[in-house]
Short mmCIF file of C-alpha atoms in Angstrom, two decimals:
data_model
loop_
_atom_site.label_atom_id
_atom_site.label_comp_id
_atom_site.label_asym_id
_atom_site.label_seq_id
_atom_site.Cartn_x
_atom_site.Cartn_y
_atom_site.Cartn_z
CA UNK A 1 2.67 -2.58 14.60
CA UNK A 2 -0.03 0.14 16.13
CA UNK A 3 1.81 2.97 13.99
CA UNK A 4 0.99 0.54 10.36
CA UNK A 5 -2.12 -0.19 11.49
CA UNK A 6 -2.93 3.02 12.68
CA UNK A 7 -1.65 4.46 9.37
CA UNK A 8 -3.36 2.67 7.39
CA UNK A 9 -6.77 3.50 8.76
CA UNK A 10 -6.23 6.68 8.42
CA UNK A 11 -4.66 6.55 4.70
CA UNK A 12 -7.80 4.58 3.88
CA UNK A 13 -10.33 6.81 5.27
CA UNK A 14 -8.77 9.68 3.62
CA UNK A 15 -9.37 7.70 0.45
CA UNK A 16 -13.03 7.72 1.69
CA UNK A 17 -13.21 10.92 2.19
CA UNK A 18 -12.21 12.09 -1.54
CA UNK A 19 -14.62 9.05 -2.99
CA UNK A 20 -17.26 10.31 -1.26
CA UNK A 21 -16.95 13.56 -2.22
CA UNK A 22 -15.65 13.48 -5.94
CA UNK A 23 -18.11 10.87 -7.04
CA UNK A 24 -21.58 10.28 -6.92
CA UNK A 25 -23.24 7.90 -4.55
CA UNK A 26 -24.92 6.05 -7.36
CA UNK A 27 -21.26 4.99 -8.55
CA UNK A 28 -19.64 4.86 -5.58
CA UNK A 29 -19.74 1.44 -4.65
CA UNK A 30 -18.35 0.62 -8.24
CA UNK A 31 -15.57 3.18 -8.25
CA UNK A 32 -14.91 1.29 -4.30
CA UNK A 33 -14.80 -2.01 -5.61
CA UNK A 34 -12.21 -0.94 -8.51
CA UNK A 35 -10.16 0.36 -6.41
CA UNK A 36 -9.76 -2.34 -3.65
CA UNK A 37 -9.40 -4.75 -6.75
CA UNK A 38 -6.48 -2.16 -7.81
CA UNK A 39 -4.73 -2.17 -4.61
CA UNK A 40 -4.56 -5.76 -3.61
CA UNK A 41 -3.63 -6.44 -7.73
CA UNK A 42 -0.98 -4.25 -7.35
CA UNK A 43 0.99 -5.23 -3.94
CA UNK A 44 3.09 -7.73 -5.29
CA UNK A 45 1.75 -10.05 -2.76
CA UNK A 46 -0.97 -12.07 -5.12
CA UNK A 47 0.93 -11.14 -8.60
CA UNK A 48 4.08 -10.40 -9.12
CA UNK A 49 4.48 -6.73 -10.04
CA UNK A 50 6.60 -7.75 -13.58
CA UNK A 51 3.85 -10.09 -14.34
CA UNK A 52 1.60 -6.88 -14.32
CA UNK A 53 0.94 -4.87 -17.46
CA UNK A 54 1.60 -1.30 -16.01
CA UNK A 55 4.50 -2.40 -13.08
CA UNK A 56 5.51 1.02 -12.28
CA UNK A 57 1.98 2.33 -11.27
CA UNK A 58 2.17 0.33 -7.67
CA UNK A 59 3.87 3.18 -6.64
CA UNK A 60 0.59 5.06 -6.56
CA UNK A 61 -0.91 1.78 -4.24
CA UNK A 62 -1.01 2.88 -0.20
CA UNK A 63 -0.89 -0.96 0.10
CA UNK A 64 2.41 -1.64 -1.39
CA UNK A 65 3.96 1.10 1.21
CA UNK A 66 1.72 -0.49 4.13
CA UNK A 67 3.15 -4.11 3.41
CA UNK A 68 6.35 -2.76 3.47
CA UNK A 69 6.07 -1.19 6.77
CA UNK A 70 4.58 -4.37 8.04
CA UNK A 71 7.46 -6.18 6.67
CA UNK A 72 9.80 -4.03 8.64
CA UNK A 73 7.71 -4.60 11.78
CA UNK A 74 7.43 -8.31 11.43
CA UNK A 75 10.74 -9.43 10.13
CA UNK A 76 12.85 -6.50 11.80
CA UNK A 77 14.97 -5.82 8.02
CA UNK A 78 17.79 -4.03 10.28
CA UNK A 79 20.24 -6.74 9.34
CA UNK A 80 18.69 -10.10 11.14
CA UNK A 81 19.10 -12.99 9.92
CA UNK A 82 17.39 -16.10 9.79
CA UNK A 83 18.69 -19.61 10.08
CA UNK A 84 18.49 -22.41 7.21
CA UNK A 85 16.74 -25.71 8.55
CA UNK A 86 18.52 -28.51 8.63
CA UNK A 87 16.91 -30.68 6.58
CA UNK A 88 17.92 -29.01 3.28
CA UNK A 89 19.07 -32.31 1.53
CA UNK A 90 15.83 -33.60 2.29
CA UNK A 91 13.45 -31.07 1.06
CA UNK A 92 15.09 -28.72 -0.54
CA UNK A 93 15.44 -24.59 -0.02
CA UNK A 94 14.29 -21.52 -1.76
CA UNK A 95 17.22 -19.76 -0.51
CA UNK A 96 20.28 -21.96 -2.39
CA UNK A 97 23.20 -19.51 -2.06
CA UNK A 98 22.37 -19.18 1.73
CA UNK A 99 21.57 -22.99 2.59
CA UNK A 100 23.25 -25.31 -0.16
CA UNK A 101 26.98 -26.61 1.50
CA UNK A 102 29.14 -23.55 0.50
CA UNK A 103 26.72 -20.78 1.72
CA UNK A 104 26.83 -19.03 5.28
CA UNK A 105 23.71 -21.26 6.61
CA UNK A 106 21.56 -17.99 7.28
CA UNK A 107 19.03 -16.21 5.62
CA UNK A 108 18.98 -12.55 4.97
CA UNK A 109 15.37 -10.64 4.83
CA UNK A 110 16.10 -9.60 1.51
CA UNK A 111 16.68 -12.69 -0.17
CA UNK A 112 13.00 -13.34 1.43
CA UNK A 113 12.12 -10.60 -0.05
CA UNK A 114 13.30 -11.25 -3.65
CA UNK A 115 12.03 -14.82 -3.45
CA UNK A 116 8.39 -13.61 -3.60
CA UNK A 117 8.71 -10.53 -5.62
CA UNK A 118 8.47 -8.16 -3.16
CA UNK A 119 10.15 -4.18 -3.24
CA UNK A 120 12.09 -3.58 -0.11
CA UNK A 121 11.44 0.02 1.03
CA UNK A 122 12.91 1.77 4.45
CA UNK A 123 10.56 2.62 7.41
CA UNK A 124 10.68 6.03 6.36
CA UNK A 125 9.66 5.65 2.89
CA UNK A 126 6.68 3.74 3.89
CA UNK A 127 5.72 6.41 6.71
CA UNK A 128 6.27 9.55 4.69
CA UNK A 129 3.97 7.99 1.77
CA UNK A 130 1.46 7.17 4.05
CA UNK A 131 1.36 10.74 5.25
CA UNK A 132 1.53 11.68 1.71
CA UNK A 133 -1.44 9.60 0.59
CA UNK A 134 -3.51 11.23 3.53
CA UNK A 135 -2.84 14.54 3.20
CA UNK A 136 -3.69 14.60 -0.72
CA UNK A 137 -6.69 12.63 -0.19
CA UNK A 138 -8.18 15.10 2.59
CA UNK A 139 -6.85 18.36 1.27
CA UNK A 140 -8.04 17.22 -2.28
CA UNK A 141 -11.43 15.59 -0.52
CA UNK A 142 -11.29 19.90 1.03
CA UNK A 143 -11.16 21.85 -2.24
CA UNK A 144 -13.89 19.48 -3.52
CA UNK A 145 -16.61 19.27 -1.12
CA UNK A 146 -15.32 23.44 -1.19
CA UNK A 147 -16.19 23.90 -4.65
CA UNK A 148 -19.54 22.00 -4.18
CA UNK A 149 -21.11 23.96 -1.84
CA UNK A 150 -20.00 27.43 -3.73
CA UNK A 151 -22.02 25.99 -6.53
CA UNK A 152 -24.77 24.87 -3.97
CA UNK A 153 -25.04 28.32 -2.12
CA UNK A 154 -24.96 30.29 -5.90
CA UNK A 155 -28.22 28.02 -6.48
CA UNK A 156 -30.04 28.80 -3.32
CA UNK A 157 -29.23 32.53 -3.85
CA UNK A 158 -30.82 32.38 -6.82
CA UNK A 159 -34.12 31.30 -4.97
CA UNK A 160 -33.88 34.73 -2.42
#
């Protein structure tokens, strides 16, 4: 759980890094705001990613990937198995082919999964997008912040 959290901090403040340095500081906190609204909209977790109007660009969401490694580390998806409750006829199951009478009376993760609309990716996936999100964010946050001080040394030159 320290590696996702871990992660995720420092996915997030390589984010920070290439806000604060592609946009101005008078739009910044607009441009934050957006974007936080972006990633929770497009997890999965509040609403569904079909119900979405442009499903495929959660890819492009750290979040998604940092669910998904919490999901690993919570739920342990390496074939577990969780046990229906036993009073089914009572209230009912989201899970009918594992609970009703002729299923196996246990729960795989990814029916869990499925139920609330979530994507199932490995460890791995998760990890190497993480790493991927950081490393654009700081090496494009680089060649920014670069660029600006060029400019900003060509101007003071101009005052020698």
């Amino acid at each position: 759980m320290y590696l996702t959290v871990f992660l995720a901090l420092l996915c997030f403040q390589s984010i920070g890094l290439l806000f604060s340095a592609a946009i101005p500081a008078k739009n910044l906190m607009t441009v934050a705001l957006l974007y936080v609204t972006f990633c929770f909209l497009y997890t999965g977790i509040f609403v569904p990613l079909d119900a979405t109007p442009i499903p495929f660009i959660a890819f492009l969401n750290p979040m998604i990937y940092i669910v998904g490694l919490s999901i690993h580390v919570v739920f342990g998806l390496n074939g577990r198995k969780y046990r229906c409750s036993n009073n089914v006829d009572d209230a009912g199951t989201l899970y009918p082919k594992s609970c009703d009478d002729d299923g196996d009376g246990k729960i795989a993760p990814v029916e869990i999964l499925r139920e609330y609309g979530l994507r199932p990716f490995s460890p791995a996936v998760c990890i190497a997008a993480l790493l991927a999100f950081m490393l654009i964010s700081r090496i494009s946050a680089f060649f920014i912040l670069k660029r600006r001080m060029k400019r900003h040394l060509a101007e003071m030159s101009k005052y020698d």
